[in-house]
mmCIF file with all atom_site columns, C-alpha atoms in Angstrom:
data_model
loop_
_atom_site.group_PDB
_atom_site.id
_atom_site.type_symbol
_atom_site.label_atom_id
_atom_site.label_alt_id
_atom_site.label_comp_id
_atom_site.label_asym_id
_atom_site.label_entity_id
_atom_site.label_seq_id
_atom_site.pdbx_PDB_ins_code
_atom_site.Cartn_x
_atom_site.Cartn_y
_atom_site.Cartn_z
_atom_site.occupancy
_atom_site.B_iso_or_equiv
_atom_site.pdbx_formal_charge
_atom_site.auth_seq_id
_atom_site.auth_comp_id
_atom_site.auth_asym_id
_atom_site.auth_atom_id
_atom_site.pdbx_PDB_model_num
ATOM 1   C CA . UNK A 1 1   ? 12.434 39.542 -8.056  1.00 75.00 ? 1   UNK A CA 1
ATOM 2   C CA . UNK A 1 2   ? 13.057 42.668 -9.019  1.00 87.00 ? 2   UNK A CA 1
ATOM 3   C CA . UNK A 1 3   ? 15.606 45.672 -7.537  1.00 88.00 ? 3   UNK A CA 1
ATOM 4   C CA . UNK A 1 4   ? 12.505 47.614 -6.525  1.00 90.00 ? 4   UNK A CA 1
ATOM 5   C CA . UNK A 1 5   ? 11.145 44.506 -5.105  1.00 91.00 ? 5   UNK A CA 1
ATOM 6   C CA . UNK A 1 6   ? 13.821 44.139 -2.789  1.00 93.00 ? 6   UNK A CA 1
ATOM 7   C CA . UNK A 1 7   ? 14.278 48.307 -2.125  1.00 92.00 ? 7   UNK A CA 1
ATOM 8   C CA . UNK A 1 8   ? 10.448 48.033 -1.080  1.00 93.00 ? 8   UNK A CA 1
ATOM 9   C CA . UNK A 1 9   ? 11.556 44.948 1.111   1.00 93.00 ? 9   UNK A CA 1
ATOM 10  C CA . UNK A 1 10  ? 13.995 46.630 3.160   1.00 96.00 ? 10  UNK A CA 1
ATOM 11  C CA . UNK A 1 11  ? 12.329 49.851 3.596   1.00 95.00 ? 11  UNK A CA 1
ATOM 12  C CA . UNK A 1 12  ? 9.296  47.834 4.598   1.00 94.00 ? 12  UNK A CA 1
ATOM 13  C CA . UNK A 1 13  ? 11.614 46.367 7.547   1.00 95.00 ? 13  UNK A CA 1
ATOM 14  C CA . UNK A 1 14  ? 12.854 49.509 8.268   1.00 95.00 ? 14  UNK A CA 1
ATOM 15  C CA . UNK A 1 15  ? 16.381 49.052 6.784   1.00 96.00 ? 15  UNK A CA 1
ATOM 16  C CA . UNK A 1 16  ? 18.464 51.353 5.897   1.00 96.00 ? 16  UNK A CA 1
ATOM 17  C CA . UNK A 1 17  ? 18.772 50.284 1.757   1.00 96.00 ? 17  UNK A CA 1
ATOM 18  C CA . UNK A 1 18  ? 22.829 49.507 0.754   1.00 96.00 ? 18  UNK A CA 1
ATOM 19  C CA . UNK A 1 19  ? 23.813 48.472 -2.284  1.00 95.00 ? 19  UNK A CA 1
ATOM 20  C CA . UNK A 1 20  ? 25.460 45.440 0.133   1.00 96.00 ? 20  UNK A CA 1
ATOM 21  C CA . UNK A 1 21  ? 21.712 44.583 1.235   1.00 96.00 ? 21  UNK A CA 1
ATOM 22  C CA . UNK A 1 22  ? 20.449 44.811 -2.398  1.00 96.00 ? 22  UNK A CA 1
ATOM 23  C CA . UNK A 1 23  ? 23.439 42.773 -4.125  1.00 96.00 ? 23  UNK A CA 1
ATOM 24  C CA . UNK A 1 24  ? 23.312 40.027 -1.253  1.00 97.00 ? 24  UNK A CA 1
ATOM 25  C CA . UNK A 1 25  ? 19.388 39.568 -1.376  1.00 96.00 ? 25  UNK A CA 1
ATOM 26  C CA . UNK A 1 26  ? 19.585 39.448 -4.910  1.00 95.00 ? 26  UNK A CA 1
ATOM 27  C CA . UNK A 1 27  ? 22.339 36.540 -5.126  1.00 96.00 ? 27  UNK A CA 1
ATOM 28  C CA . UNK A 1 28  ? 20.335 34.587 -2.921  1.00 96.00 ? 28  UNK A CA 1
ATOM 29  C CA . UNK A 1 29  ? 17.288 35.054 -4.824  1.00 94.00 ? 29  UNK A CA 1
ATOM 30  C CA . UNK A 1 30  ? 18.897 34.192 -8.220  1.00 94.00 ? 30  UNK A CA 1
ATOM 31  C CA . UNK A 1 31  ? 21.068 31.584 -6.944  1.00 94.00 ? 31  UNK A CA 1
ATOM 32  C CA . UNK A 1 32  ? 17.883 29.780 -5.484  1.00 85.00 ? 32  UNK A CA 1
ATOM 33  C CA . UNK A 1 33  ? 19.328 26.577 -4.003  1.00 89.00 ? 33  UNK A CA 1
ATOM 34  C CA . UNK A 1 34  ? 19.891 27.642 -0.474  1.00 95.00 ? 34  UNK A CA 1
ATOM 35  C CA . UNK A 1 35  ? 23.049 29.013 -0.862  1.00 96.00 ? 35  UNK A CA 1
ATOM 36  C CA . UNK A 1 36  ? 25.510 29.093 1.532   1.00 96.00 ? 36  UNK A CA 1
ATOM 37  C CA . UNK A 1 37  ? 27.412 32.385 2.680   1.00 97.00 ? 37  UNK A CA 1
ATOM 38  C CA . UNK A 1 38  ? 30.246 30.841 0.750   1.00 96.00 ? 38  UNK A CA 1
ATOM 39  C CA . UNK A 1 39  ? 28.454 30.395 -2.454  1.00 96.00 ? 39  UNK A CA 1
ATOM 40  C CA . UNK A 1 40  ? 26.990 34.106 -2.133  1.00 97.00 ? 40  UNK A CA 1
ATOM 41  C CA . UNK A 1 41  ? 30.434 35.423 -1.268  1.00 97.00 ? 41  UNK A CA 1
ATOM 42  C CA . UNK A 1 42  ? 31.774 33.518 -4.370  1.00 96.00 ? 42  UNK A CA 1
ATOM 43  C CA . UNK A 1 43  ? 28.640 34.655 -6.527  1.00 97.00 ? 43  UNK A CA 1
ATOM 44  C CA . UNK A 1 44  ? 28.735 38.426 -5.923  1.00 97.00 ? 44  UNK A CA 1
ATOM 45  C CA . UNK A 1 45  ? 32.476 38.976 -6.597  1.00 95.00 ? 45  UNK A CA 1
ATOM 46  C CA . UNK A 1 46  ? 32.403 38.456 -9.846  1.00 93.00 ? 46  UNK A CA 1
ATOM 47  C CA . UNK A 1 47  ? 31.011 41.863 -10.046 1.00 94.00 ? 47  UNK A CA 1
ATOM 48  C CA . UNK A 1 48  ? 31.468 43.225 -6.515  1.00 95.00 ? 48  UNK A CA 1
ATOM 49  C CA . UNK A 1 49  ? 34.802 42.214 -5.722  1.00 94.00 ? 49  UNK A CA 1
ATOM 50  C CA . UNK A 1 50  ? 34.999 45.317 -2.440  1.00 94.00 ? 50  UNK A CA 1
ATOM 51  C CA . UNK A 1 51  ? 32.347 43.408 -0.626  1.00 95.00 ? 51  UNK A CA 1
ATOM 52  C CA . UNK A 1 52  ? 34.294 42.305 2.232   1.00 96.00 ? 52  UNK A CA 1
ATOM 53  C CA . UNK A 1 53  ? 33.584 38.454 3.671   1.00 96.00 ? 53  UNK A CA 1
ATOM 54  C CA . UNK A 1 54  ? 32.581 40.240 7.179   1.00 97.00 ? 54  UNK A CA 1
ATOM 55  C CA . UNK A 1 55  ? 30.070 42.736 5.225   1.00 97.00 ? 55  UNK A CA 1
ATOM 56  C CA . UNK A 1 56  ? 28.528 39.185 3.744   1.00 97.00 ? 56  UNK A CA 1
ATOM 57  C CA . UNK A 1 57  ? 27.724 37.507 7.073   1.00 98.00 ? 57  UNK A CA 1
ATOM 58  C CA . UNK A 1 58  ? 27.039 41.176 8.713   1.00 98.00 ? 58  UNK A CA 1
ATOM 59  C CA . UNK A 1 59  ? 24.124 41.716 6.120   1.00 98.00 ? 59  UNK A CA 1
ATOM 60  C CA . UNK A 1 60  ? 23.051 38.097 6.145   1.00 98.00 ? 60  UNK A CA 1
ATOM 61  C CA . UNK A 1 61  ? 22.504 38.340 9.923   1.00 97.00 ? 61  UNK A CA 1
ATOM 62  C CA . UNK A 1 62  ? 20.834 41.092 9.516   1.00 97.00 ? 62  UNK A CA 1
ATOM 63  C CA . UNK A 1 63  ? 18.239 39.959 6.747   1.00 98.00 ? 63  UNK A CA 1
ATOM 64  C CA . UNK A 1 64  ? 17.617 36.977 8.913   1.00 97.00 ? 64  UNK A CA 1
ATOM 65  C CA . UNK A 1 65  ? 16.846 38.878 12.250  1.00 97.00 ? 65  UNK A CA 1
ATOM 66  C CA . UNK A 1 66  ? 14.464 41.068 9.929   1.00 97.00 ? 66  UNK A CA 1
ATOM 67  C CA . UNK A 1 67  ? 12.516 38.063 8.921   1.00 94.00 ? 67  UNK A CA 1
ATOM 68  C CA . UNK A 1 68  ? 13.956 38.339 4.810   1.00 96.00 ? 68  UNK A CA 1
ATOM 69  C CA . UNK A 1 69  ? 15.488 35.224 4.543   1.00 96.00 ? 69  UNK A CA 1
ATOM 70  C CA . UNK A 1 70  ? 15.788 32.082 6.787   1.00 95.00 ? 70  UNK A CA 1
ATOM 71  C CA . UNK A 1 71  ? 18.554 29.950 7.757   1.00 94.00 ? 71  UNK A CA 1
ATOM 72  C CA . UNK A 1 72  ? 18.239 26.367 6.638   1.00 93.00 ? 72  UNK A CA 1
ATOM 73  C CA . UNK A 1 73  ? 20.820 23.923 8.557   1.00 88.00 ? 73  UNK A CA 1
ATOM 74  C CA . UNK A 1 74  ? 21.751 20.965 6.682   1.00 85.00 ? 74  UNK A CA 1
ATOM 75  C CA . UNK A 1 75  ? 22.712 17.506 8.516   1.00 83.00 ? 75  UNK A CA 1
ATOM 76  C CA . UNK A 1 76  ? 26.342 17.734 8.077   1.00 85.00 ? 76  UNK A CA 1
ATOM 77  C CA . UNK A 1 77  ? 25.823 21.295 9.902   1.00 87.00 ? 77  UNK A CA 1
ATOM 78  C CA . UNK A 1 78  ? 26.474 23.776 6.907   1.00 88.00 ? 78  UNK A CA 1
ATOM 79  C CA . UNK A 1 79  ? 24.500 26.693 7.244   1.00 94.00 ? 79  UNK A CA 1
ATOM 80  C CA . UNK A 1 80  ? 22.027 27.702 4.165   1.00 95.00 ? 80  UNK A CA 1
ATOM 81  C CA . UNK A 1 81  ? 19.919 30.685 3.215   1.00 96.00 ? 81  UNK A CA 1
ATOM 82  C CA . UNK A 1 82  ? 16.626 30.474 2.122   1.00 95.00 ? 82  UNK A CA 1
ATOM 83  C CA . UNK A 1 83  ? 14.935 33.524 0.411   1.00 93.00 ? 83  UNK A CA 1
ATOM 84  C CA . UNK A 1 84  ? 10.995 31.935 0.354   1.00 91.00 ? 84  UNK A CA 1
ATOM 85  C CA . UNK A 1 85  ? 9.418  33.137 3.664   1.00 89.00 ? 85  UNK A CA 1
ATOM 86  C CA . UNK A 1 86  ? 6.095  32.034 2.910   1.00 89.00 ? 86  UNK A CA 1
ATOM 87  C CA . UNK A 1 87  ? 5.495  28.454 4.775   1.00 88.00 ? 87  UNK A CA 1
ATOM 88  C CA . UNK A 1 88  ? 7.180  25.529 2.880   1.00 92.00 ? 88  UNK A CA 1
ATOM 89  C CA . UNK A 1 89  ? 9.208  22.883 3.905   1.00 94.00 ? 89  UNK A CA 1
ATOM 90  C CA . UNK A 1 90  ? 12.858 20.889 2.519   1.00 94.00 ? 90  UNK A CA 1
ATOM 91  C CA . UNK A 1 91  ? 13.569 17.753 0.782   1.00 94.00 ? 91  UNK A CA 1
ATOM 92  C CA . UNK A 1 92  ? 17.297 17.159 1.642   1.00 93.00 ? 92  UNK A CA 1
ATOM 93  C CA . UNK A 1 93  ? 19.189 14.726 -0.336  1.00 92.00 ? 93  UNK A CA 1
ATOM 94  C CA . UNK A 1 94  ? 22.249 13.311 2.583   1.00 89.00 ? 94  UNK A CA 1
ATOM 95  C CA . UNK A 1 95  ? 24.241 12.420 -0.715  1.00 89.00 ? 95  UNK A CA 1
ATOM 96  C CA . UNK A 1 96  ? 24.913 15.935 -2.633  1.00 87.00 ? 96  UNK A CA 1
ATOM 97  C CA . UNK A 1 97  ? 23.576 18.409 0.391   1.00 87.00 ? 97  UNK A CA 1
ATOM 98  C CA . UNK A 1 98  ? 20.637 19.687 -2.190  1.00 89.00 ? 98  UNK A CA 1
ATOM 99  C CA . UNK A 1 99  ? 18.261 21.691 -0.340  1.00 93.00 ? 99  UNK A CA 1
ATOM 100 C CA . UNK A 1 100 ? 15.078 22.166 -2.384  1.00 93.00 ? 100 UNK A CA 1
ATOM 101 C CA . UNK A 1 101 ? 11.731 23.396 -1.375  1.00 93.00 ? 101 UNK A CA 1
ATOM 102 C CA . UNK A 1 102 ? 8.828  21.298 -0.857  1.00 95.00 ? 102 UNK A CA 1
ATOM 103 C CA . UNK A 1 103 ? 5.515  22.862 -1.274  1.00 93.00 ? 103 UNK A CA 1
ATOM 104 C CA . UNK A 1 104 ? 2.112  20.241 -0.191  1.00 94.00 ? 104 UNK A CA 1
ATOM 105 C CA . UNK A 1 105 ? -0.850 22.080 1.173   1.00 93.00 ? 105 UNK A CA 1
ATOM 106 C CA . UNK A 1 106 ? -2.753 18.431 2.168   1.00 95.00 ? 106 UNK A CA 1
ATOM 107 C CA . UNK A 1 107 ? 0.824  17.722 3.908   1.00 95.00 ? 107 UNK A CA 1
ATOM 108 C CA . UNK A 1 108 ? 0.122  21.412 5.646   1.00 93.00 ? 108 UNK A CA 1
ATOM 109 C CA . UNK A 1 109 ? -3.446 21.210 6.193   1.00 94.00 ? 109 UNK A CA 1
ATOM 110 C CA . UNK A 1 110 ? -2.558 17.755 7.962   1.00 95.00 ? 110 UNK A CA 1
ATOM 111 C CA . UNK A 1 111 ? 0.073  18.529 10.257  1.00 95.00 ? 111 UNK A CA 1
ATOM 112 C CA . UNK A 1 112 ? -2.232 21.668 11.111  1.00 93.00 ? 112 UNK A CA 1
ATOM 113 C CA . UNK A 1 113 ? -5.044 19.169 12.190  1.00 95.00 ? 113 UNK A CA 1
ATOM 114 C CA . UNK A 1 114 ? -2.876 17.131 13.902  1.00 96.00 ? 114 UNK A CA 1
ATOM 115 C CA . UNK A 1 115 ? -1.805 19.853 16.256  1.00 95.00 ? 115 UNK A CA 1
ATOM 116 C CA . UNK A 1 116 ? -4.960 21.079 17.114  1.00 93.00 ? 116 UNK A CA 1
ATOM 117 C CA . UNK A 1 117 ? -6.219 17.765 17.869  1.00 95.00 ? 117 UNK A CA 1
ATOM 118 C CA . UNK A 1 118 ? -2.872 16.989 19.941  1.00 94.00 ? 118 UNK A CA 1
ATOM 119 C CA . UNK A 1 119 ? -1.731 20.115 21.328  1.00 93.00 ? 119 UNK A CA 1
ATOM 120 C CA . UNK A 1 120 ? 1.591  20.521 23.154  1.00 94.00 ? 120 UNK A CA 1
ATOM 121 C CA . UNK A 1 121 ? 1.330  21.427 27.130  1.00 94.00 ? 121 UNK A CA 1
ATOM 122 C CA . UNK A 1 122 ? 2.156  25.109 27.268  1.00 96.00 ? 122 UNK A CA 1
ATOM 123 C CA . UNK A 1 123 ? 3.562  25.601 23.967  1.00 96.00 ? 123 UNK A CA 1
ATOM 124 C CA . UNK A 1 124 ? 2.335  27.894 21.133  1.00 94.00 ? 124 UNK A CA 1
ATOM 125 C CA . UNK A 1 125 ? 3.476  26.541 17.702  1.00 93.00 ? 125 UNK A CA 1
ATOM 126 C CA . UNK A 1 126 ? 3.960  29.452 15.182  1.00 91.00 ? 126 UNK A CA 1
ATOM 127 C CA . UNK A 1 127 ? 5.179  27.621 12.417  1.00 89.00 ? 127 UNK A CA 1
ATOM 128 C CA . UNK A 1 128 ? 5.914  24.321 11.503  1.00 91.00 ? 128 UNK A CA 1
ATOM 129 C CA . UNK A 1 129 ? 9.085  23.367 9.036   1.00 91.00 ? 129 UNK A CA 1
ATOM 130 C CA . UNK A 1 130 ? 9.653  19.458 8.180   1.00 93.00 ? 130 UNK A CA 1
ATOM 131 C CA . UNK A 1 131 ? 13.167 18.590 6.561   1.00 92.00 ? 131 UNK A CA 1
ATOM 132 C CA . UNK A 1 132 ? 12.801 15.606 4.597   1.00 94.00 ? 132 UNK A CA 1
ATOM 133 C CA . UNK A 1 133 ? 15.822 13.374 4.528   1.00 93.00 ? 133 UNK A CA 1
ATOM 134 C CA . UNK A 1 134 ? 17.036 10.703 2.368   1.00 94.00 ? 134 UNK A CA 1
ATOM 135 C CA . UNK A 1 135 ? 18.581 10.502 -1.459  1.00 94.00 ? 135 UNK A CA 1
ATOM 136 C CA . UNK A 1 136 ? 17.696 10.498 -4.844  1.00 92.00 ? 136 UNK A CA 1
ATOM 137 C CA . UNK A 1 137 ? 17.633 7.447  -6.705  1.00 90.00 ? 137 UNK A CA 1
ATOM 138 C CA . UNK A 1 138 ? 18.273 8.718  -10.281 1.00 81.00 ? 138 UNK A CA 1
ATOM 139 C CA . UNK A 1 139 ? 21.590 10.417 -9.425  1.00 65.00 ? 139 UNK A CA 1
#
């Protein structure tokens, strides 16, 4: 994704565009493993070294409460950021904590059937998210 990309992003939101925004959105995008806060932290600082560790998680909030990125919990409770908002779901391997992103529209259109066969009493699904668990046997 482009720097315009993400300018048009934020504006879209109605954020004010930083160059903190910008670099932090970016290092998610081009780290692309569900990084956590740590791993962007250790990622921009290379060449943004006055980014303070607060600014990080401030921003991160921030893009998560305006619906640019999504938090992605693993099992042993480390928090991850995923920049793909359209629906998907997560294979997570218990071994090495690898997050990746599992795309299967019959898997979708399936669980969407399901649920509108079988709806839940008073409850208004908006989006469904599966995290697959297990490990990878060629490691």
């Amino acid at each position: 994704m482009k720097t315009e990309d993400i300018i048009n992003k934020l504006t879209v939101k109605g954020l004010k565009v930083t160059p903190q925004r910008i670099t932090i959105l970016e290092a998610i995008i081009k780290l692309n493993n569900h990084p956590t806060a740590e791993n962007i932290i250790e990622y921009i600082r290379k060449n943004h070294p006055n980014i303070s560790v607060a600014t990080v998680y401030k921003v991160l909030d921030t893009l998560v409460e305006n619906e640019l990125i999504r938090k992605v919990k693993t099992e042993k409770d480390i928090m991850r950021y995923d920049a793909v908002m359209e629906s998907h779901h997560h294979i997570y391997c218990s071994d090495s904590d690898r997050i990746e992103d599992y795309i299967d529209d019959e898997l979708n259109k399936m669980l969407e059937k399901y649920f509108s066969n079988k709806k839940i009493p008073d409850f208004r699904i908006e989006d469904i998210r599966l995290q697959i668990i297990g490990k990878y046997t060629n490691q």
